[in-house]
Coordinates of C-alpha atoms and ligand atoms in Angstrom, one line a residue:
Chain G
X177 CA 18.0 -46.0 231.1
X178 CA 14.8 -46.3 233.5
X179 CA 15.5 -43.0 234.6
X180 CA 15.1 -41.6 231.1
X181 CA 12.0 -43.3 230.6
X182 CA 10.3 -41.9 233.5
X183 CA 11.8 -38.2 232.9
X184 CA 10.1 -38.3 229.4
X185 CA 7.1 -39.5 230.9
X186 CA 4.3 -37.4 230.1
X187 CA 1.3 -38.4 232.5
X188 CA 2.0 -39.9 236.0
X189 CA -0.4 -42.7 236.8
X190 CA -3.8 -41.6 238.9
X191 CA -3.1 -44.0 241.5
X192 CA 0.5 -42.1 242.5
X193 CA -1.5 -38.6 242.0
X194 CA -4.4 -39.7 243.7
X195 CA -2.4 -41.5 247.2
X196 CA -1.8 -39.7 250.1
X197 CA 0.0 -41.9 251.7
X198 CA 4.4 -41.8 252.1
X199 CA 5.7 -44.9 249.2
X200 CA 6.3 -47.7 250.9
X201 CA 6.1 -51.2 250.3
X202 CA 2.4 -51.2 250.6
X203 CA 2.4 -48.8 248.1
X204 CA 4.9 -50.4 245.4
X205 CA 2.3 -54.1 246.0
X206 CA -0.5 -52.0 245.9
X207 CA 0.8 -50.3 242.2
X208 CA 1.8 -53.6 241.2
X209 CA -2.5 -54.7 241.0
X210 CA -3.0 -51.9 240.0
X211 CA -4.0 -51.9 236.2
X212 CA -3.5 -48.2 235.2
X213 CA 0.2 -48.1 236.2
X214 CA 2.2 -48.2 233.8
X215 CA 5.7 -48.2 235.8
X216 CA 7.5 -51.3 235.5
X217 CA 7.8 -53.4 238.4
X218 CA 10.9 -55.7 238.4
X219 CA 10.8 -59.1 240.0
X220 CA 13.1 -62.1 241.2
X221 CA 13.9 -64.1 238.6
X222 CA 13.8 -68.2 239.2
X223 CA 16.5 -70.0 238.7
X224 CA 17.1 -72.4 236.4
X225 CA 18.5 -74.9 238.9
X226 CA 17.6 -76.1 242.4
X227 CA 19.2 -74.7 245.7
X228 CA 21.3 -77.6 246.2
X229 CA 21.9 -78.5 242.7
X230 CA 25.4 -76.4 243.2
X231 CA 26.2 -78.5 246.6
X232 CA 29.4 -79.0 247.4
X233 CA 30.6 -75.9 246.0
X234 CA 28.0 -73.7 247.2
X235 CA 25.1 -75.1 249.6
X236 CA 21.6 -74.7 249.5
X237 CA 21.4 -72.6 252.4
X238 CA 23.9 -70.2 250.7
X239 CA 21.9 -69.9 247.2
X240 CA 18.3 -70.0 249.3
X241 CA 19.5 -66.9 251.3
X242 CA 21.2 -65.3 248.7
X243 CA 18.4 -65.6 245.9
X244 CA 15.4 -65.0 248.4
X245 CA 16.9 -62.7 250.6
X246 CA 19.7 -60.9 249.1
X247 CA 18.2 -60.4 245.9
X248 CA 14.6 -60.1 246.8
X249 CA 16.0 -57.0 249.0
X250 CA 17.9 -55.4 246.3
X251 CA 14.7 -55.8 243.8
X252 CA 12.1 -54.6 246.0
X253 CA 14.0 -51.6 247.3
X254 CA 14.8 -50.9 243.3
X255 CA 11.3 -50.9 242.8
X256 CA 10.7 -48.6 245.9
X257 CA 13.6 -46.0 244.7
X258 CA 11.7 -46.5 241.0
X259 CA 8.6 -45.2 242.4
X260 CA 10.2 -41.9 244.8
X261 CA 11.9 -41.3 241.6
X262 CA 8.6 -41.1 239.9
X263 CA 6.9 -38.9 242.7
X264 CA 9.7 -36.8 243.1
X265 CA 10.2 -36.4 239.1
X266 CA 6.3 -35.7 238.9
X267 CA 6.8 -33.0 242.0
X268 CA 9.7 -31.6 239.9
X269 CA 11.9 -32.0 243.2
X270 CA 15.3 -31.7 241.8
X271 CA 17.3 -32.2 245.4
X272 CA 15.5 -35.1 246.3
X273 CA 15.7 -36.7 242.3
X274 CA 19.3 -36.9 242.9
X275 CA 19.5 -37.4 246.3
X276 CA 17.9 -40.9 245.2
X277 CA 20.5 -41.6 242.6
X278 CA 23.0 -43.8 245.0
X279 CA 20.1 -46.0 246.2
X280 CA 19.2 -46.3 242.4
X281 CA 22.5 -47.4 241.7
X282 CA 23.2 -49.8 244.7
X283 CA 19.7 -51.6 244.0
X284 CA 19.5 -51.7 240.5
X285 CA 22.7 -52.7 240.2
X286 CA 22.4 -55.1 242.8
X287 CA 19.1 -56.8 240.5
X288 CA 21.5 -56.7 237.5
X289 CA 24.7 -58.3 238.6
X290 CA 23.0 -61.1 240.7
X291 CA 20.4 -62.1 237.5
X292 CA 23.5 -62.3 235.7
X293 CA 25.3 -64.2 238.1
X294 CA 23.1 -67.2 238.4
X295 CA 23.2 -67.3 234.7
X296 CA 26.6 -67.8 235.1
X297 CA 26.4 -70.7 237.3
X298 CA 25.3 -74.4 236.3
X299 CA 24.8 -77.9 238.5
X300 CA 27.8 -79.8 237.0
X301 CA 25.7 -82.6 235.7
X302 CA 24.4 -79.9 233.4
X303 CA 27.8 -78.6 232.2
X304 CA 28.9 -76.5 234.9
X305 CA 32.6 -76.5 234.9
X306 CA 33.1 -77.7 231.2
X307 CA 35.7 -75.4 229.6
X308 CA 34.4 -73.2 227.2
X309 CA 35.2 -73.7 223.4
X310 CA 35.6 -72.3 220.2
X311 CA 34.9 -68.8 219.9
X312 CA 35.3 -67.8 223.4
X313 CA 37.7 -70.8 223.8
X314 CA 40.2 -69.1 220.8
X315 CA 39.8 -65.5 222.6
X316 CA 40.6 -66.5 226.0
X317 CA 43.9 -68.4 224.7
X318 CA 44.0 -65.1 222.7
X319 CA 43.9 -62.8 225.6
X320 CA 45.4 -64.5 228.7
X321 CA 47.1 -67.4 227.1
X322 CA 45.1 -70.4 228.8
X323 CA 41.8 -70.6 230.6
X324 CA 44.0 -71.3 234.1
X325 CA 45.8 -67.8 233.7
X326 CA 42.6 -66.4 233.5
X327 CA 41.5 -68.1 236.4
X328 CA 44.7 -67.5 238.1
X329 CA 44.0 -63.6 237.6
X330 CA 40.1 -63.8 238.6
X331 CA 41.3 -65.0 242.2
X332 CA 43.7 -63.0 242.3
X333 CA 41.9 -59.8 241.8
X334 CA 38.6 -61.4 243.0
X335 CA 41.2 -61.9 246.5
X336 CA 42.8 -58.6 246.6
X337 CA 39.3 -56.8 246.3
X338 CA 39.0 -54.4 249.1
X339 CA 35.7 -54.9 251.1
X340 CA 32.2 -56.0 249.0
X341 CA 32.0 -56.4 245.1
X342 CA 32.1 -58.0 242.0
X343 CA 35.0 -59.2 239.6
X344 CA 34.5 -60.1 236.0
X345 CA 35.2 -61.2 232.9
X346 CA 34.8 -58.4 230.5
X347 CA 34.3 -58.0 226.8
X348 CA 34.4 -54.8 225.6
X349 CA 32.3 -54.8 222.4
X350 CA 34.3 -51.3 221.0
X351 CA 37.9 -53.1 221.0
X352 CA 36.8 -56.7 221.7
X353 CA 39.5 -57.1 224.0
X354 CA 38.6 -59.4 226.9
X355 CA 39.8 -58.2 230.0
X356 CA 39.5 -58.7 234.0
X357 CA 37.5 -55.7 235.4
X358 CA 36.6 -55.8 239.3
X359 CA 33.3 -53.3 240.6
X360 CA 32.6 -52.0 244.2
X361 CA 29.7 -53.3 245.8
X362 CA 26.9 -53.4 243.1
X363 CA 28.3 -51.5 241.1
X364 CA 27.9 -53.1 237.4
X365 CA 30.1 -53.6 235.2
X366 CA 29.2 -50.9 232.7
X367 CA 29.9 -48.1 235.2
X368 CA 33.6 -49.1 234.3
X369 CA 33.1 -48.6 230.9
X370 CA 29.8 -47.7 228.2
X371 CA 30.9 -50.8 225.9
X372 CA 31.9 -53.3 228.6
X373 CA 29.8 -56.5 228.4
X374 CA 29.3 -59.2 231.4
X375 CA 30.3 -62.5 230.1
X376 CA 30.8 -64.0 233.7
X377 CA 30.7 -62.0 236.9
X378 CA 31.7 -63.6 240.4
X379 CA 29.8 -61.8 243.4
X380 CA 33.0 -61.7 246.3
X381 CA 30.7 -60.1 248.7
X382 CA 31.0 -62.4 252.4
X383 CA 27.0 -63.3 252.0
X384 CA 28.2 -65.4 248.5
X385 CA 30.5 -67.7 250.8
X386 CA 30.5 -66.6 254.3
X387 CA 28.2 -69.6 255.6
X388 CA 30.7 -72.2 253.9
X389 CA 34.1 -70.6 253.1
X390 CA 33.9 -68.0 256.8
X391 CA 36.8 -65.5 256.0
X392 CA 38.6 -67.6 252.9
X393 CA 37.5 -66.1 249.8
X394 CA 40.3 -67.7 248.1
X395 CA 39.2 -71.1 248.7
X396 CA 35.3 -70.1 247.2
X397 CA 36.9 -68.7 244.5
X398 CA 39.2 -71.5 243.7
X399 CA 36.1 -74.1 243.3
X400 CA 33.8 -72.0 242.3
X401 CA 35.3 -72.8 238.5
X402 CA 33.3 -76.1 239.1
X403 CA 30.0 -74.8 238.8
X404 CA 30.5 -71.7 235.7
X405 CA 28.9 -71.6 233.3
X406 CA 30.9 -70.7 230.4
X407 CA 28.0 -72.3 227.9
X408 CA 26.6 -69.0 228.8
X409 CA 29.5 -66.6 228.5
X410 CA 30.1 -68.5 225.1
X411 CA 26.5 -67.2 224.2
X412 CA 27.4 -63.8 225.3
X413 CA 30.2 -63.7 223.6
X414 CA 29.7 -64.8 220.0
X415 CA 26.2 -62.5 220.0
X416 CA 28.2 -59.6 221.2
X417 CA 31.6 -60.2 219.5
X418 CA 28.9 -60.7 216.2
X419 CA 27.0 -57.8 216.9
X420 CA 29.8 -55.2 217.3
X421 CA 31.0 -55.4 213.3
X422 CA 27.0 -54.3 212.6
X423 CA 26.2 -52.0 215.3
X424 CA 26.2 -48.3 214.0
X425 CA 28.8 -46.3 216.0
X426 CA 27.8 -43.2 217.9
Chain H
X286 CA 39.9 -46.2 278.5
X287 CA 40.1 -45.4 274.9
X288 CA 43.5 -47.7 274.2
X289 CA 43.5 -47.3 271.0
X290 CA 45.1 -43.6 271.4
X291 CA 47.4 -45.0 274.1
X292 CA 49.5 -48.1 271.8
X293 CA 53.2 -48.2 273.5
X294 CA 55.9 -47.2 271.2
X295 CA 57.4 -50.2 269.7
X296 CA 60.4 -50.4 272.4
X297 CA 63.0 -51.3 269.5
X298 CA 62.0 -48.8 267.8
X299 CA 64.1 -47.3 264.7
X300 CA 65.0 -43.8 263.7
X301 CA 62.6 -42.9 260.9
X302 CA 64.4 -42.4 257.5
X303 CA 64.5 -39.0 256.1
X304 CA 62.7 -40.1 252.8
X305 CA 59.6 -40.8 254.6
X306 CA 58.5 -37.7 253.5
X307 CA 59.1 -38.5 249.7
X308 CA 56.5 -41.2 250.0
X309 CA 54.1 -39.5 252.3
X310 CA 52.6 -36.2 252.3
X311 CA 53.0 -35.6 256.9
X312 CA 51.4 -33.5 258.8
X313 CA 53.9 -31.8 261.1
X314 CA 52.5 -33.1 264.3
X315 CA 53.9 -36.6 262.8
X316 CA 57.5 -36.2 262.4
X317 CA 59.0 -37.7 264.8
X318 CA 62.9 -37.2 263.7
X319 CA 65.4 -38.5 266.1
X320 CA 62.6 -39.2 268.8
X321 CA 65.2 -41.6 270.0
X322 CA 68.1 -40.6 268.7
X323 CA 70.2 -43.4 266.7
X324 CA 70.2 -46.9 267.6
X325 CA 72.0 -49.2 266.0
X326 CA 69.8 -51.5 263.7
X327 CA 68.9 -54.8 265.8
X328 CA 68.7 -58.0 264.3
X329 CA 65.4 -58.4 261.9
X330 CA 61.8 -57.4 263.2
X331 CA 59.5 -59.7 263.0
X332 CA 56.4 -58.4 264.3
X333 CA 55.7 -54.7 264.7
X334 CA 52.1 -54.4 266.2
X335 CA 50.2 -57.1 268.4
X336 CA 47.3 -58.7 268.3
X337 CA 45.0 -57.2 271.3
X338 CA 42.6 -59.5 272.7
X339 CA 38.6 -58.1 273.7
X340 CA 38.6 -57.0 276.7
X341 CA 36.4 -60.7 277.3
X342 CA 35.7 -64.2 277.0
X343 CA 34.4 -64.9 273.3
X344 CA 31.6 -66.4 274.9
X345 CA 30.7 -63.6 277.4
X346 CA 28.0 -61.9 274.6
X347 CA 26.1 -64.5 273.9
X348 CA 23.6 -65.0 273.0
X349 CA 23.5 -61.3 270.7
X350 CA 26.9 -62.2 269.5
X351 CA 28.2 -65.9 269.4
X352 CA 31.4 -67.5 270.6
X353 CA 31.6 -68.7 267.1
X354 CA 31.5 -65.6 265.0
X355 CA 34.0 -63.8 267.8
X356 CA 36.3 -66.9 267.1
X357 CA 36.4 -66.3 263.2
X358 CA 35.8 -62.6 263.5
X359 CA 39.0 -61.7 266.0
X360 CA 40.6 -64.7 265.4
X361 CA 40.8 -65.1 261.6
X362 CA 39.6 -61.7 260.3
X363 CA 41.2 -59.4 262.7
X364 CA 44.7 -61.5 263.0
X365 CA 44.9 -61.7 259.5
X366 CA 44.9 -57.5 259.3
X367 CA 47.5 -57.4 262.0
X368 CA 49.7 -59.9 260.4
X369 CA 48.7 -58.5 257.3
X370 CA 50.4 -55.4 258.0
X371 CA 53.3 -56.3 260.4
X372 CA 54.3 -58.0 257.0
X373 CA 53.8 -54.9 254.6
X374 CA 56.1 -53.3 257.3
X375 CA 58.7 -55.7 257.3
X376 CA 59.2 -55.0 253.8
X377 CA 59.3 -51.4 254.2
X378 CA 60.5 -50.0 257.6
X379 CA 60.0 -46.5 256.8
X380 CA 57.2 -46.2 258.6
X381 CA 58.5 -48.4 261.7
X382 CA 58.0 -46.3 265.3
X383 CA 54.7 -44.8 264.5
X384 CA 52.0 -45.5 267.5
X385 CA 49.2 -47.2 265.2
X386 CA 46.8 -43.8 265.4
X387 CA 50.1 -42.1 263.7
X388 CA 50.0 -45.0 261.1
X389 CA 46.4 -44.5 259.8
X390 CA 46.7 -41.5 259.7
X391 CA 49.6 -41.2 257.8
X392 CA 49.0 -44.0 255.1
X393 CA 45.7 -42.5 254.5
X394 CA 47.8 -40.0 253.0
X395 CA 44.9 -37.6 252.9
X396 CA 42.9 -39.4 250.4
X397 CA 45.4 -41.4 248.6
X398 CA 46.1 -44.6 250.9
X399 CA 48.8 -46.5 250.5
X400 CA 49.0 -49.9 250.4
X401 CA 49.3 -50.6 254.3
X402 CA 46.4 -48.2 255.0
X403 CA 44.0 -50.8 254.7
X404 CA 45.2 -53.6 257.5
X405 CA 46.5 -50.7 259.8
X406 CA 43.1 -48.9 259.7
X407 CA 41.2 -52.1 260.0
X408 CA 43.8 -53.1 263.1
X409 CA 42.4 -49.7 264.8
X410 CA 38.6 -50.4 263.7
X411 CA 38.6 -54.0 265.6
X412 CA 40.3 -52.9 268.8
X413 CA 38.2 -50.0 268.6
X414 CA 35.0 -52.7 268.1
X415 CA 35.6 -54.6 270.7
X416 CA 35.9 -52.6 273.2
X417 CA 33.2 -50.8 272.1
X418 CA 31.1 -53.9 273.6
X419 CA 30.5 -55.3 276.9
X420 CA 28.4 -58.1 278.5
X421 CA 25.1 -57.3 279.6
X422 CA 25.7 -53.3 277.7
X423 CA 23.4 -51.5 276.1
X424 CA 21.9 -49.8 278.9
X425 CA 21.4 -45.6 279.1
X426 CA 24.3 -43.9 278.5
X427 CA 24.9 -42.0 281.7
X428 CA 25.9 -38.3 283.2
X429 CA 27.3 -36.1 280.4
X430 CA 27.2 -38.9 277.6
X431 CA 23.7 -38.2 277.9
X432 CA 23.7 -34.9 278.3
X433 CA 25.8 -34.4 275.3
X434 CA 23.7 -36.9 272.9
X435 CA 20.3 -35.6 273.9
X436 CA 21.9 -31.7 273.0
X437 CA 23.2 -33.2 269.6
X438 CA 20.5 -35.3 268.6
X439 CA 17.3 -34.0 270.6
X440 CA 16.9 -37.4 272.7
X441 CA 18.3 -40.7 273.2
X442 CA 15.7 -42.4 271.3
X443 CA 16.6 -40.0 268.3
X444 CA 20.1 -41.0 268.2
X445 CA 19.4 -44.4 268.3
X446 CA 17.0 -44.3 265.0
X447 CA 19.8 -41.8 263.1
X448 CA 22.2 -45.0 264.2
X449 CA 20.1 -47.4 262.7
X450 CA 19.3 -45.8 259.8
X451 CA 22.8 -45.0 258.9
X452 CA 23.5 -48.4 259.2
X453 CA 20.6 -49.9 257.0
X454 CA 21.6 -47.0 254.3
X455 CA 25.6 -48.0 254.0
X456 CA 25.7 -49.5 250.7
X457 CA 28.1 -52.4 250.8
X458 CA 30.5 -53.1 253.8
X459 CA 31.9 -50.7 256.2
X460 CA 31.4 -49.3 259.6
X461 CA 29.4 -46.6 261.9
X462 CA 30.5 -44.3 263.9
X463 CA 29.3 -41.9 266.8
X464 CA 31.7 -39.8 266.6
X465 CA 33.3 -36.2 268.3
X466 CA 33.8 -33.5 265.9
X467 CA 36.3 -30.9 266.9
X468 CA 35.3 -27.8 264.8
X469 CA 32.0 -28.6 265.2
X470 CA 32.5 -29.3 269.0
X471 CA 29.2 -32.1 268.4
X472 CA 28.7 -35.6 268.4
X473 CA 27.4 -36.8 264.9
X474 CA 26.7 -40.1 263.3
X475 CA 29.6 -41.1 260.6
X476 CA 29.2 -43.7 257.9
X477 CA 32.6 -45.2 256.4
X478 CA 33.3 -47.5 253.6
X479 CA 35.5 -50.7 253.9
X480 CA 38.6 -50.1 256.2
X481 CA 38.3 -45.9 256.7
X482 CA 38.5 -44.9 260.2
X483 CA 37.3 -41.4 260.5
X484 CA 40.5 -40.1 262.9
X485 CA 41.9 -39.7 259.5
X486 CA 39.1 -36.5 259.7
X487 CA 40.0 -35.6 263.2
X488 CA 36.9 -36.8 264.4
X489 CA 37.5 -38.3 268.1
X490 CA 35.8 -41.3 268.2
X491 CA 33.3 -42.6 270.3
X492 CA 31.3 -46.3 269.4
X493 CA 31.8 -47.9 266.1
X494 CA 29.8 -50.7 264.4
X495 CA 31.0 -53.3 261.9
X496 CA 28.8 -53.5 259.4
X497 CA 30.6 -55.9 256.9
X498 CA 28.8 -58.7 256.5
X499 CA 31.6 -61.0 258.4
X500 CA 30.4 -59.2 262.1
X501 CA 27.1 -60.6 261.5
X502 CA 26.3 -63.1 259.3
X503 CA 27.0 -66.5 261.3
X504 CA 24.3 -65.5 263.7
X505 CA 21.5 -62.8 261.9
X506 CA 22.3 -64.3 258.4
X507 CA 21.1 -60.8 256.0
X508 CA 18.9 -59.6 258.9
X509 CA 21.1 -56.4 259.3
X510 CA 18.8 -54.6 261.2
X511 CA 18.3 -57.2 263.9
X512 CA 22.1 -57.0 264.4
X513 CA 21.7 -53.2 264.4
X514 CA 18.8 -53.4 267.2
X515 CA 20.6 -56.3 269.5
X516 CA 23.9 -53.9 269.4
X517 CA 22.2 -50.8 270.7
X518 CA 20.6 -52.7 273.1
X519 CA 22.1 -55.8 274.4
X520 CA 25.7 -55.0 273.6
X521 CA 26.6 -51.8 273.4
X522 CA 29.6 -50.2 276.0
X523 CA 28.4 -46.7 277.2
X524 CA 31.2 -46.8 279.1
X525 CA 33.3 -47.1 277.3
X526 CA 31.9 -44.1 275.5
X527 CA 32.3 -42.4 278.1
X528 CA 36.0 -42.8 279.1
X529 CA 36.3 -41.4 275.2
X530 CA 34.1 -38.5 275.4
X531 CA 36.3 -37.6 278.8
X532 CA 39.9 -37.7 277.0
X533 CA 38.0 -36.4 273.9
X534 CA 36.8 -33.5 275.6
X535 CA 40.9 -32.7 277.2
X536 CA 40.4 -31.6 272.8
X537 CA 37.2 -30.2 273.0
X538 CA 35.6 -27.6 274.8
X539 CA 32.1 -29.1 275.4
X540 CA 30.6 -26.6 277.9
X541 CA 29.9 -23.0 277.8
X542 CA 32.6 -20.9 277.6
X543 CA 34.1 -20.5 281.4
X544 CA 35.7 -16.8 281.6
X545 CA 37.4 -16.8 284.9
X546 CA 36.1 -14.3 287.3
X547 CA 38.3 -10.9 287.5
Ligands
FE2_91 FE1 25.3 -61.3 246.3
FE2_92 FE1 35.2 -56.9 261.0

């Protein structure tokens, strides 16, 4: 979608024309002051818990690194592939365009799946854990008999997952069929299918347990159930189960 | 010496059964009918490939690479690939006899792994990894090591930024690789995702790096790069390397060509 925007752009800002220096980061802070610019620049979102507030599942070292570091890097080197994608657009330079696509992917989709992911997550003294109910409750029983089978089959896949990635909880809006869908490294979700919707994904690279869990991915999945957030897939779900019987088909 | 090329033939080894062919597409060189003729089938295997050690103490690279993550790393990560596989095999013992280059090879299946690719591949990449370090390494490569980088890659220095950069731009985890290309009869920088190990190409290998996020995390945390930097040039076995590029080059001509005198 962002790279349709800036295809269609008509005028590239003065400040990209005007620089002669290579895009770097000093470039993408400088933009960022830099009123004429009309590019958008993402940022880390803040979470709506402390670091620790997930302790003992996952520490506060773990979240601190992950959300400053980890994400940080994937939304700053998004924003730099944004802006070589807007010189190289502007400079009609069809080779390198595409030649940026894969770091487009990997960082964008690396900014996506984490914002979603510490949506997904809540301190238990603020729900995390608590079983979801109604709607998604119904659809879950619906689809994989009980919330444990679906748990059962999230570790199982999330276990079995070859090298970094994601595993999910999927709802696709089309067939409203909720289904376990696991993506390579950042990969989201929707590159596995144009109607698939997030309601909870689970980030099974090492750097989400690695400092507490070493090599046992099993064991960070199995209490990781503690701190979900299924008031949030619940959300999800009823606006895009809702949505689906008025969206106009393409 | 480059071991992983030299892994003794399981000494109870069985006569490979003729439908190993149905399930994997083989390159000649790999059939390996009646190698041994028939023995008899011995009571039940229970372990097919071992677990090498590093060719050290796990302490002996500190302080660039901890006792603790060698523990976990070799110790948990890579035993669980070897046992990983030695119980795929048990359940399958088509493929029982191969040396473990002939077994990533063929479960690659040129493109379309099968289920035991994964552990045996990742087997070869650890053994590979560890030897490809050394206390007190990272010095200049030496002699025709040299020679041969500074004709591939224009200098030393060169080669070690292409490294680098290869391994800051691998999305996700996986490994790199300096590497021997036969057709192209150069050394080149390789990138792989998760558990491929690029003899399935035919490349001759010469250093690889782990790059999941396991090999470095205990001790540079996300700082990829520092682990980068601190392998080229703290840990790092040129020779290692060496010993490689001299078996790799019984393969490939590396010199001009020499037309004996009339
Ligand atoms: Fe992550
Ligand atoms: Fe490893």
């Amino acid at each position: 979608m962002a790279v349709r925007t800036l295809l269609t752009r008509k005028t590239l800002s003065s400040f990209l024309r005007n620089d002669p220096k290579p895009i770097g980061t000093a470039a993408i802070s400088a933009a960022a002051s830099t009123q004429s610019r009309d590019l958008h620049v993402y940022t880390l979102p803040d979470l709506a818990y402390d670091y620790g507030a997930l302790e003992p599942v996952i520490s506060g070292e773990i979240m601190q690194l992950h959300h400053q570091k980890h994400h940080q890097t994937y939304v700053t080197n998004y924003n730099k592939a944004l802006e070589q994608l807007h010189d190289t657009v502007g400079k009609a330079d069809a080779s390198a365009t595409v030649k940026l696509q894969s770091a487009i992917k990997f960082n964008g989709g690396g900014h996506i799946n984490h914002s979603i992911f510490w949506k997904n997550l809540a301190p238990v003294r603020e729900g995390g854990g608590e079983p979801p109910k109604e709607a998604l409750g119904w659809a879950i029983d619906d689809h994989f008999g009980s919330l444990e089978a679906l748990i059962q089959k999230v570790n199982a896949e999330g276990a079995a997952l070859q090298g970094s990635g994601w595993v999910w909880l999927s709802l696709d809006k089309d067939s409203k069929r909720l289904t376990v869908e696991t993506t390579a490294n950042q990969d989201p979700l929707v590159t596995k299918g144009p109607f698939l919707v997030p309601l909870l994904g689970i980030d099974v690279w090492e750097h989400a347990y690695y400092l507490q869990y070493k090599n046992v991915r099993p064991d960070y999945l199995k209490n990781i159930w503690k701190v979900i957030n299924w008031k949030y897939a619940s959300e999800v779900y009823e606006k895009e189960a809702y949505l689906v019987n008025q969206e106009d088909r393409p | 010496m480059a071991s992983c090329y030299f892994n003794p033939i399981p000494t109870s080894s069985r006569l490979i059964s003729a439908d190993l062919s149905t399930k994997f597409n083989i390159p000649k060189l790999l059939h390996r009918k009646k190698r041994f003729g028939v023995l008899p089938r011995s009571s039940k295997v229970t372990a097919f490939y071992g677990l090498k050690t590093p060719p050290y103490e796990h302490d002996a690279l500190e302080p660039y690479m901890s006792k603790k993550t060698i523990d976990i790393h070799w110790g948990e990560h890579h035993r669980n690939f070897i046992e990983g596989l030695n119980k795929q095999l048990e359940k399958d013992d088509i493929l029982y006899g191969y040396t473990l280059d002939e077994l990533v090879k063929v479960t690659y299946n040129n493109g379309n792994p099968s289920i035991e690719f994964n552990n045996a591949a990742e087997v070869w990449n650890h053994d590979f990894f560890w030897e490809s370090m050394k206390p007190g390494g990272g010095d200049m490569p030496i002699l025709g090591l040299l020679e041969q980088i500074e004709k591939d890659f224009g200098s030393f220095t060169n080669f070690k930024e292409k490294f680098t950069e290869a391994a800051l731009t691998l999305f996700g985890s996986g490994w790199v690789w300096l590497v021997l290309k036969r057709e192209e009869k150069q050394l080149a920088i390789v990138k792989t995702s998760n558990a491929i190990c690029p003899i399935v190409w035919d490349h001759i290998p010469i250093i690889n790096l782990d790059l999941w996020e396991h090999a470095y995390y205990l001790d540079y945390k996300n700082d990829r790069e520092q682990y980068v930097n601190v392998f080229l040039n703290h840990l790092v076995s040129w020779n290692a390397a060496t010993d490689r590029l001299t078996w790799g080059e019984a393969f490939v001509n590396l010199g001009e060509p020499k037309i004996p005198a009339a």
